[in-house]
Coordinates of C-alpha atoms in Angstrom, one line a residue:
Chain A
X464 CA -50.6 78.6 20.5
X465 CA -48.7 75.6 19.2
X466 CA -50.1 73.5 22.0
X467 CA -53.6 74.5 21.0
X468 CA -52.9 73.7 17.4
X469 CA -51.7 70.2 18.3
X470 CA -54.8 69.7 20.4
X471 CA -56.9 70.7 17.5
X472 CA -55.0 68.4 15.2
X473 CA -55.4 65.5 17.6
X474 CA -59.1 66.2 17.8
X475 CA -59.4 66.3 14.1
X476 CA -57.5 63.1 13.6
X477 CA -59.6 61.3 16.2
X478 CA -62.8 62.6 14.7
X479 CA -61.8 61.4 11.2
X480 CA -60.9 58.0 12.7
X481 CA -64.4 57.7 14.2
X482 CA -66.0 58.8 11.0
X483 CA -64.2 56.2 9.0
X484 CA -65.0 53.5 11.4
X485 CA -68.6 54.4 11.5
X486 CA -68.8 54.7 7.7
X487 CA -67.2 51.3 7.3
X488 CA -70.0 49.8 9.2
X489 CA -72.6 51.4 7.0
X490 CA -70.6 50.6 3.9
X491 CA -70.4 46.9 4.8
X492 CA -74.1 46.7 5.4
X493 CA -74.8 48.6 2.2
X494 CA -72.4 46.4 0.2
X495 CA -74.0 43.2 1.3
X496 CA -77.5 44.5 0.7
X497 CA -76.7 46.0 -2.7
X498 CA -74.8 42.8 -3.8
X499 CA -77.6 40.5 -2.9
X500 CA -80.2 42.8 -4.3
X501 CA -78.4 43.2 -7.7
X502 CA -77.8 39.5 -8.0
X503 CA -81.2 38.4 -6.7
X504 CA -83.7 40.9 -8.0
X505 CA -83.7 39.4 -11.5
X506 CA -84.9 36.1 -10.1
X507 CA -87.8 37.5 -8.1
X508 CA -91.1 37.0 -9.8
X509 CA -94.5 35.6 -8.9
X510 CA -93.4 32.4 -10.4
X511 CA -90.3 32.3 -8.3
X512 CA -92.3 32.8 -5.1
X513 CA -95.4 30.7 -5.8
X514 CA -94.2 27.6 -7.8
X515 CA -92.3 24.5 -7.1
X516 CA -88.8 23.9 -8.4
X517 CA -88.3 21.5 -11.2
X518 CA -85.6 20.0 -13.4
X519 CA -82.1 18.9 -12.4
X520 CA -81.0 22.4 -11.6
X521 CA -84.0 23.3 -9.5
X522 CA -85.3 25.9 -11.8
X523 CA -88.6 27.5 -11.2
X524 CA -89.8 28.6 -7.8
X525 CA -89.1 28.1 -4.1
X526 CA -92.7 27.9 -2.8
X527 CA -92.1 24.6 -0.8
X528 CA -89.1 26.3 1.0
X529 CA -91.1 29.4 1.9
X530 CA -93.9 27.2 3.3
X531 CA -91.4 25.1 5.2
X532 CA -89.6 28.1 6.7
X533 CA -92.7 29.9 7.8
X534 CA -94.2 26.6 9.1
X535 CA -91.2 25.6 11.2
X536 CA -90.6 29.1 12.7
X537 CA -94.4 29.6 13.3
X538 CA -94.6 26.3 15.1
X539 CA -91.4 27.0 17.1
X540 CA -92.9 30.4 18.1
X541 CA -96.1 28.6 19.3
X542 CA -94.1 26.2 21.3
X543 CA -91.7 28.7 22.8
X544 CA -94.0 31.6 23.7
X545 CA -96.1 30.0 26.5
X546 CA -93.1 28.3 28.1
X547 CA -90.8 31.4 27.9
X548 CA -93.5 33.8 29.1
X549 CA -94.5 31.6 32.0
X550 CA -90.9 31.0 33.0
X551 CA -90.2 34.7 32.8
X552 CA -93.2 35.5 35.0
X553 CA -92.0 33.0 37.5
X554 CA -88.5 34.4 37.5
X555 CA -89.5 38.1 37.6
X556 CA -92.5 37.9 39.9
X557 CA -92.7 34.8 42.0
X558 CA -89.3 33.2 42.5
X559 CA -87.4 34.2 45.6
X560 CA -84.5 36.2 44.2
X561 CA -81.5 34.1 45.2
X562 CA -79.0 31.5 44.0
X563 CA -81.6 29.4 42.1
X564 CA -82.9 32.3 40.1
X565 CA -79.3 33.5 39.3
X566 CA -78.5 29.9 38.2
X567 CA -81.6 29.8 35.9
X568 CA -80.7 33.2 34.4
X569 CA -77.1 32.1 33.9
X570 CA -78.3 28.9 32.2
X571 CA -80.6 30.9 29.9
X572 CA -77.8 33.3 28.9
X573 CA -75.4 30.4 28.3
X574 CA -78.1 28.5 26.3
X575 CA -78.4 31.6 24.2
X576 CA -74.8 31.5 23.3
X577 CA -74.6 27.8 22.4
X578 CA -73.5 27.6 18.8
X579 CA -76.6 26.8 16.7
X580 CA -74.9 23.8 15.0
X581 CA -74.5 22.2 18.4
X582 CA -78.2 22.7 19.0
X583 CA -78.8 21.1 15.6
X584 CA -76.7 18.1 16.5
X585 CA -78.6 17.8 19.7
X586 CA -81.9 18.1 17.8
X587 CA -80.8 15.3 15.5
X588 CA -79.8 13.0 18.3
X589 CA -82.8 13.8 20.6
X590 CA -85.8 14.6 18.5
X591 CA -85.0 12.9 15.2
X592 CA -83.4 9.8 16.5
X593 CA -84.3 9.2 20.2
X594 CA -87.9 10.4 20.0
X595 CA -88.2 9.0 16.5
X596 CA -89.8 12.2 15.1
X597 CA -87.7 11.8 11.9
X598 CA -86.7 14.7 9.8
X599 CA -89.8 16.8 10.2
X600 CA -91.2 20.2 10.7
X601 CA -91.9 19.2 14.3
X602 CA -88.3 18.2 15.0
X603 CA -87.1 21.4 13.4
X604 CA -89.6 23.5 15.4
X605 CA -88.6 21.8 18.7
X606 CA -84.9 22.3 18.1
X607 CA -85.5 26.0 17.0
X608 CA -87.5 26.6 20.1
X609 CA -84.4 25.7 22.2
X610 CA -82.7 28.5 20.3
X611 CA -85.5 30.9 20.8
X612 CA -86.3 30.1 24.4
X613 CA -83.6 32.0 26.2
X614 CA -84.1 35.1 24.0
X615 CA -87.8 35.3 24.5
X616 CA -87.5 34.4 28.2
X617 CA -84.9 37.1 28.9
X618 CA -86.6 39.8 26.9
X619 CA -89.9 38.9 28.6
X620 CA -88.3 39.0 32.0
X621 CA -86.8 42.4 31.3
X622 CA -90.2 43.7 30.0
X623 CA -91.9 42.5 33.2
X624 CA -89.3 44.1 35.4
X625 CA -89.6 47.4 33.5
X626 CA -93.3 47.8 34.6
X627 CA -93.0 50.4 37.3
X628 CA -93.4 49.4 40.9
X629 CA -95.9 52.2 41.5
X630 CA -98.3 50.8 38.9
X631 CA -98.2 47.4 40.6
X632 CA -98.8 49.1 43.9
X633 CA -101.8 50.8 42.5
X634 CA -103.3 47.4 41.8
X635 CA -102.3 45.9 45.1
X636 CA -103.7 49.0 46.8
X637 CA -107.1 48.2 45.4
X638 CA -107.2 44.8 46.9
X639 CA -105.8 42.8 43.9
X640 CA -104.1 39.5 44.5
X641 CA -100.7 38.9 43.1
X642 CA -102.0 36.8 40.2
X643 CA -104.7 39.5 39.4
X644 CA -102.0 42.1 39.4
X645 CA -99.7 40.1 37.2
X646 CA -102.3 39.0 34.7
X647 CA -104.4 42.2 34.5
X648 CA -101.8 44.9 34.9
X649 CA -98.2 43.7 34.6
X650 CA -98.5 41.4 31.5
X651 CA -100.7 43.8 29.5
X652 CA -98.3 46.6 30.3
X653 CA -95.3 44.5 29.3
X654 CA -97.0 43.0 26.2
X655 CA -95.6 45.2 23.5
X656 CA -92.0 44.5 24.6
X657 CA -92.8 40.8 25.1
X658 CA -94.2 40.7 21.5
X659 CA -91.2 42.5 20.2
X660 CA -88.9 40.0 21.8
X661 CA -90.9 37.1 20.3
X662 CA -90.7 38.7 16.9
X663 CA -87.0 39.3 17.1
X664 CA -86.4 35.7 18.2
X665 CA -88.6 34.5 15.3
X666 CA -86.6 36.7 12.9
X667 CA -83.5 34.9 14.1
X668 CA -85.1 31.5 13.7
X669 CA -86.1 32.4 10.1
X670 CA -82.5 32.9 9.3
X671 CA -81.3 29.8 11.1
X672 CA -79.6 27.1 9.0
X673 CA -77.6 24.7 11.1
X674 CA -80.5 23.7 13.3
X675 CA -83.0 23.0 10.6
X676 CA -80.6 21.1 8.2
X677 CA -80.1 18.6 11.0
X678 CA -83.7 18.3 12.1
X679 CA -86.1 19.1 9.2
X680 CA -83.9 17.6 6.5
X681 CA -83.2 18.8 3.0
X682 CA -86.0 17.3 1.0
X683 CA -87.9 19.6 -1.3
X684 CA -91.4 19.1 -0.1
X685 CA -94.3 21.3 0.8
X686 CA -95.1 20.2 4.4
X687 CA -98.7 19.9 5.4
X688 CA -98.5 17.9 8.7
X689 CA -96.0 18.7 11.4
X690 CA -94.6 15.3 10.8
X691 CA -93.7 16.1 7.2
X692 CA -90.1 16.9 6.2
X693 CA -89.1 20.0 4.4
X694 CA -86.3 22.2 3.3
X695 CA -86.0 25.7 4.8
X696 CA -85.0 28.7 2.6
X697 CA -81.6 28.9 4.3
X698 CA -80.9 25.3 3.6
X699 CA -82.1 25.7 0.0
X700 CA -79.8 28.7 -0.4
X701 CA -76.9 26.7 1.0
X702 CA -77.5 23.8 -1.4
X703 CA -78.1 26.0 -4.5
X704 CA -74.8 27.8 -3.8
X705 CA -72.5 25.1 -2.5
X706 CA -73.5 22.4 -4.9
X707 CA -73.2 25.0 -7.6
X708 CA -76.5 24.0 -9.1
X709 CA -78.2 27.3 -9.5
X710 CA -76.5 30.4 -8.2
X711 CA -79.2 32.9 -9.4
X712 CA -81.8 30.9 -7.4
X713 CA -79.5 31.1 -4.4
X714 CA -79.4 34.9 -4.7
X715 CA -83.1 35.1 -5.2
X716 CA -83.7 33.1 -2.1
X717 CA -81.2 35.2 -0.2
X718 CA -82.9 38.4 -1.2
X719 CA -86.4 37.1 -0.2
X720 CA -85.0 35.9 3.1
X721 CA -83.5 39.3 3.8
X722 CA -86.7 41.0 3.0
X723 CA -88.6 38.7 5.3
X724 CA -86.2 39.3 8.2
X725 CA -86.2 43.0 7.6
X726 CA -90.0 43.0 7.7
X727 CA -89.9 41.1 11.0
X728 CA -87.5 43.7 12.5
X729 CA -89.4 46.7 11.2
X730 CA -92.6 45.3 12.5
X731 CA -91.1 44.8 15.9
X732 CA -89.8 48.4 15.9
X733 CA -93.1 49.7 14.7
X734 CA -94.9 47.9 17.6
X735 CA -92.5 49.4 20.2
X736 CA -92.8 52.9 18.8
X737 CA -96.6 52.8 18.5
X738 CA -96.8 51.6 22.1
X739 CA -94.4 54.3 23.3
X740 CA -96.7 56.9 21.7
X741 CA -99.8 55.5 23.2
X742 CA -98.4 55.5 26.7
X743 CA -97.4 59.1 26.2
Chain B
X867 CA -103.2 63.7 74.8
X868 CA -105.2 61.0 73.1
X869 CA -102.8 58.2 73.9
X870 CA -103.2 58.7 77.6
X871 CA -106.8 57.6 77.2
X872 CA -105.9 54.2 75.8
X873 CA -105.6 52.0 78.8
X874 CA -106.9 54.4 81.5
X875 CA -108.7 53.6 84.6
X876 CA -112.4 53.4 85.3
X877 CA -113.1 57.0 86.2
X878 CA -112.2 57.9 82.6
X879 CA -114.7 55.3 81.2
X880 CA -117.3 57.7 79.9
X881 CA -114.6 59.6 78.1
X882 CA -113.2 56.5 76.5
X883 CA -116.6 55.6 75.2
X884 CA -117.1 59.0 73.7
X885 CA -113.7 58.8 72.0
X886 CA -114.3 55.2 71.0
X887 CA -117.0 56.2 68.7
X888 CA -114.8 58.5 66.7
X889 CA -111.5 56.6 66.7
X890 CA -111.0 54.8 63.4
X891 CA -107.5 53.5 63.8
X892 CA -105.8 52.8 67.1
X893 CA -102.0 52.3 67.0
X894 CA -100.3 50.9 70.1
X895 CA -96.5 50.6 70.6
X896 CA -95.7 50.1 67.0
X897 CA -92.2 49.4 65.9
X898 CA -91.2 48.9 62.3
X899 CA -88.2 47.1 61.0
X900 CA -86.5 46.9 57.6
X901 CA -84.5 43.7 58.2
X902 CA -82.5 44.6 61.3
X903 CA -83.0 48.3 61.0
X904 CA -85.5 49.6 63.5
X905 CA -87.1 52.4 61.4
X906 CA -89.9 53.5 63.7
X907 CA -90.3 53.0 67.4
X908 CA -92.9 53.2 70.1
X909 CA -95.7 54.8 68.0
X910 CA -99.0 55.2 69.8
X911 CA -101.8 57.3 68.4
X912 CA -105.5 57.4 67.5
X913 CA -106.7 58.3 64.1
X914 CA -110.1 59.9 64.2
X915 CA -112.9 58.8 61.9
X916 CA -114.2 61.3 59.3
X917 CA -111.3 63.6 59.7
X918 CA -108.1 64.3 57.9
X919 CA -104.9 63.4 59.8
X920 CA -101.6 64.8 58.4
X921 CA -98.3 63.1 59.0
X922 CA -95.4 65.6 58.8
X923 CA -91.7 65.5 59.4
X924 CA -88.4 65.7 57.5
X925 CA -87.5 63.3 54.7
X926 CA -86.6 59.8 55.8
X927 CA -88.5 60.0 59.1
X928 CA -90.7 57.1 58.3
X929 CA -94.0 58.8 57.7
X930 CA -94.6 57.0 54.5
X931 CA -93.5 53.7 56.0
X932 CA -95.9 54.3 58.9
X933 CA -98.7 55.1 56.4
X934 CA -98.1 51.9 54.6
X935 CA -98.6 50.0 57.9
X936 CA -102.4 50.8 57.7
X937 CA -103.0 48.8 54.5
X938 CA -100.1 46.4 55.0
X939 CA -98.5 47.6 51.8
X940 CA -95.1 47.1 53.5
X941 CA -95.8 43.4 53.3
X942 CA -94.8 43.7 49.6
X943 CA -91.3 44.9 50.6
X944 CA -89.2 41.8 51.5
X945 CA -87.6 41.9 55.0
X946 CA -90.1 44.3 56.7
X947 CA -91.7 43.6 60.0
X948 CA -94.2 45.2 62.3
X949 CA -94.3 44.8 66.0
X950 CA -97.2 46.3 68.1
X951 CA -100.9 46.6 67.2
X952 CA -102.9 48.5 64.7
X953 CA -106.6 48.3 65.3
X954 CA -109.0 49.2 62.5
X955 CA -112.5 49.5 63.9
X956 CA -111.2 47.5 66.9
X957 CA -109.9 44.7 64.7
X958 CA -106.1 43.9 64.7
X959 CA -105.2 44.2 61.1
X960 CA -102.0 42.2 61.7
X961 CA -104.1 39.4 63.2
X962 CA -103.8 35.9 61.8
X963 CA -107.3 35.9 60.3
X964 CA -106.8 39.1 58.4
X965 CA -106.1 38.8 54.6
X966 CA -104.1 41.9 53.5
X967 CA -105.8 41.7 50.1
X968 CA -109.2 42.2 51.8
X969 CA -107.8 44.9 54.1
X970 CA -106.6 46.9 51.1
X971 CA -110.2 47.2 49.8
X972 CA -111.1 48.9 53.0
X973 CA -108.0 51.0 53.2
X974 CA -107.3 52.6 49.8
X975 CA -104.1 54.3 48.9
X976 CA -103.1 57.2 46.7
X977 CA -99.4 57.5 45.7
X978 CA -97.0 60.4 45.2
X979 CA -96.7 59.5 41.5
X980 CA -100.1 59.4 39.8
X981 CA -100.3 55.8 38.6
X982 CA -103.2 55.2 36.2
X983 CA -103.0 51.8 34.6
X984 CA -102.3 51.8 30.9
X985 CA -105.9 51.3 30.0
X986 CA -109.0 53.5 29.4
X987 CA -110.4 56.0 32.0
X988 CA -113.4 53.8 32.3
X989 CA -111.4 50.6 32.8
X990 CA -109.2 52.3 35.4
X991 CA -112.1 53.1 37.6
X992 CA -113.9 49.8 36.9
X993 CA -110.7 47.8 37.7
X994 CA -111.3 47.5 41.5
X995 CA -115.0 46.6 41.2
X996 CA -114.2 44.0 38.5
X997 CA -111.6 42.5 40.7
X998 CA -114.2 42.0 43.4
X999 CA -116.7 40.4 41.1
X1000 CA -118.9 43.2 39.7
X1001 CA -119.7 42.1 36.1
X1002 CA -122.9 43.7 35.0
X1003 CA -122.3 46.6 32.6
X1004 CA -125.0 48.8 34.1
X1005 CA -123.6 48.3 37.7
X1006 CA -120.1 49.1 36.5
X1007 CA -121.4 52.2 34.6
X1008 CA -123.0 53.4 37.8
X1009 CA -119.9 52.9 39.9
X1010 CA -117.7 54.6 37.4
X1011 CA -120.0 57.6 37.1
X1012 CA -120.4 57.9 40.9
X1013 CA -116.8 57.5 41.6
X1014 CA -115.7 60.0 39.0
X1015 CA -118.2 62.4 40.3
X1016 CA -117.0 62.0 43.9
X1017 CA -113.5 62.7 42.6
X1018 CA -114.6 65.8 40.8
X1019 CA -113.5 64.5 37.5
X1020 CA -116.7 63.5 35.9
X1021 CA -117.4 66.8 34.1
X1022 CA -113.9 66.7 32.5
X1023 CA -113.9 63.1 31.3
X1024 CA -117.5 62.1 30.8
X1025 CA -117.2 62.3 27.0
X1026 CA -113.8 60.6 26.8
X1027 CA -114.2 57.6 29.1
X1028 CA -112.7 55.3 26.5
X1029 CA -109.5 57.4 26.2
X1030 CA -106.4 56.2 27.9
X1031 CA -105.9 57.2 31.5
X1032 CA -102.4 58.3 30.7
X1033 CA -103.5 60.9 28.2
X1034 CA -104.9 63.0 31.1
X1035 CA -102.9 65.8 32.8
X1036 CA -101.0 65.0 36.0
X1037 CA -103.6 66.5 38.2
X1038 CA -106.4 64.8 36.4
X1039 CA -104.5 61.5 36.6
X1040 CA -104.3 61.9 40.4
X1041 CA -108.0 62.5 40.6
X1042 CA -108.6 59.5 38.3
X1043 CA -106.5 57.5 40.9
X1044 CA -108.7 58.8 43.6
X1045 CA -111.9 57.8 41.7
X1046 CA -110.3 54.4 41.1
X1047 CA -109.9 54.0 44.9
X1048 CA -113.3 55.4 45.7
X1049 CA -114.9 52.8 43.3
X1050 CA -114.1 50.0 45.8
X1051 CA -115.7 52.1 48.6
X1052 CA -112.9 52.2 51.2
X1053 CA -113.4 53.4 54.8
X1054 CA -110.0 54.9 54.9
X1055 CA -107.9 56.7 52.3
X1056 CA -104.2 56.9 52.7
X1057 CA -102.5 59.6 50.7
X1058 CA -98.7 59.5 50.3
X1059 CA -97.7 63.0 49.3
X1060 CA -100.5 63.1 46.7
X1061 CA -99.8 66.6 45.6
X1062 CA -96.0 66.7 45.3
X1063 CA -95.9 65.7 41.6
X1064 CA -98.7 67.9 40.2
X1065 CA -99.4 71.5 39.4
X1066 CA -100.8 74.1 41.8
X1067 CA -104.2 74.4 40.3
X1068 CA -104.7 70.7 40.6
X1069 CA -103.4 70.8 44.1
X1070 CA -106.2 73.1 45.0
X1071 CA -108.7 70.8 43.5
X1072 CA -107.4 67.8 45.4
X1073 CA -107.4 69.7 48.7
X1074 CA -111.1 70.7 48.1
X1075 CA -111.8 67.1 47.3
X1076 CA -110.3 66.0 50.6
X1077 CA -112.6 68.4 52.5
X1078 CA -115.6 66.9 50.7
X1079 CA -114.6 63.3 51.1
X1080 CA -113.8 63.4 54.8
X1081 CA -117.5 63.2 55.8
X1082 CA -117.5 59.7 54.5
X1083 CA -113.9 58.5 54.5
X1084 CA -111.2 58.8 57.0
X1085 CA -108.2 60.4 55.4
X1086 CA -104.5 60.2 56.4
X1087 CA -102.1 62.3 54.3
X1088 CA -98.3 62.4 54.3
X1089 CA -97.1 65.8 53.2
X1090 CA -93.9 67.8 53.0
X1091 CA -95.9 71.0 52.7
X1092 CA -96.6 72.6 56.0
X1093 CA -99.2 75.0 54.6
X1094 CA -101.0 72.0 53.1
X1095 CA -101.0 70.2 56.4
X1096 CA -102.4 73.3 58.1
X1097 CA -105.1 73.8 55.5
X1098 CA -106.4 70.4 55.0
X1099 CA -106.0 68.5 58.3
X1100 CA -107.8 68.3 61.6
X1101 CA -105.1 66.4 63.4
X1102 CA -101.4 66.5 62.8
X1103 CA -98.7 64.0 63.8
X1104 CA -95.0 65.1 63.7
X1105 CA -92.4 62.4 63.2
X1106 CA -88.7 62.8 63.7
X1107 CA -85.6 60.7 63.4
X1108 CA -83.2 62.5 65.7
X1109 CA -80.1 60.6 65.1
X1110 CA -79.1 58.9 61.8
X1111 CA -79.4 55.2 62.2
X1112 CA -81.7 55.4 65.2
X1113 CA -85.4 54.8 64.8
X1114 CA -87.8 57.7 64.2
X1115 CA -90.6 58.3 66.6
X1116 CA -93.8 60.3 67.0
X1117 CA -92.8 63.6 68.6
X1118 CA -96.2 65.2 68.9
X1119 CA -99.7 64.4 67.9
X1120 CA -102.7 66.7 68.3
X1121 CA -105.2 69.1 66.9
X1122 CA -103.7 70.7 63.8
X1123 CA -104.7 74.2 65.1
X1124 CA -102.7 73.6 68.3
X1125 CA -99.7 72.0 66.7
X1126 CA -99.3 74.9 64.3
X1127 CA -100.1 77.7 66.8
X1128 CA -98.8 76.4 70.1
X1129 CA -96.8 73.3 69.7
X1130 CA -95.9 71.6 73.0
X1131 CA -92.6 70.4 71.9
X1132 CA -89.6 72.6 71.0
X1133 CA -88.7 70.3 68.1
X1134 CA -92.1 70.5 66.6
X1135 CA -91.9 74.3 66.7
X1136 CA -88.5 74.3 65.1
X1137 CA -89.7 72.1 62.3
X1138 CA -92.9 73.9 61.5
X1139 CA -91.2 77.3 61.6
X1140 CA -88.7 76.0 59.1
X1141 CA -85.6 75.9 61.2
X1142 CA -84.8 72.4 59.9
X1143 CA -86.1 69.7 57.6

């Protein structure tokens, strides 16, 4: 009996431990969101979103930063998608599975774990200085695409591999060539997961600071051409907060940024779920 | 048996000619390898045109592997190799001038798992013809309709052609796959356990369908179900791998009625009466 009780007790203690650990996670997330929300919500207004900052303390809106952020990530997405998808198709479908492919995969995984500030430094040296692209949206997008490339490539490769063999065989069995099978069956089947990967990578790029501060600069400017400079929302947030100019604006920017990233992630999840429903 | 006719002497000539007309696929001394492993050995048989031939045998005896030799689907599996000849209408399908992609139009295949593409019913059936250059909407409409009719699926889907192929039931999906293959007008239809993943009512429909189709298409079916082999096939081939690690071979091949009532080989008898496998 006593033995049984002690087992029950151990069980209960362990369970309580798990509960506390799990709750801590939720609490931390909740605390961050609530803190940013409470501090930032007062700033959010149409004026804050759609006008330029003015005055010494950058009062007013953050429109140029929103434009620069969306511009640089959008451009990075356009650069990265074809390269990453083609590379993934090659790796998953065409390459002879061997040492070379393993090396490429390892390189991609390592690239994904390079600290973003190192990528920023590289962007500064290579795109801004060596290629003379200056501080520009283009420099920023190119550097960001380095960050996104491994993520998109690996998720695309996984998505392609997840297309069942028997569906490919169905296509080959009808006299389809490899390319016909890949382009008409495999890629469309994998598309939802590929798009999800792209969106998640884009979400990461939106929140990236180190890379863009080195490559796009810090100038408050509404970029029109890819060669224009700009300041991303994250960089703006950093400057508002660290230089102590305008803390409320920093929180407002933070809140907007979080909402944008959340929207990206929810959109990706919705896409995946909708697709799962459609395929039964 | 049929294989004794193959290279026989002149007195047998008239017989050979008579057989020649009805033999669709002639297999001679076929060996199959997965890398170094010899999976099948010494297979010689003649598959009759406009008939259903069943391949039976215990799991792992290489029936499906052998089936995939007829449309060179094994080419897609790295490390596989075929030795020997397979003649389709007299042409060596492993010859240097044969493109496996073209071959697979003539030799269609149905898989164990119904595998509609994630697209509409219409697009599933039109997939093959589109691959091979049919573009006109009215031509495609005709092909889709005819093929679905031949697969006995038209009545059930004629109003929902734009619905996803994957929304159909398992049995309907399998008939959709049959329609999809028929749309490229193959001479030969390979069926790799087509009924093992679907419900009994649908099995009935597919068996009826095979009986209808065999007047125009040569059918080869791999099945684990003895009753099914007995019901649907004209000829039966029994494969067996007698020792683990040794190649499997063709034990007996002949008229289904004879195989099931008076098998010549003791091992065939043991298998079909359910003593092993």
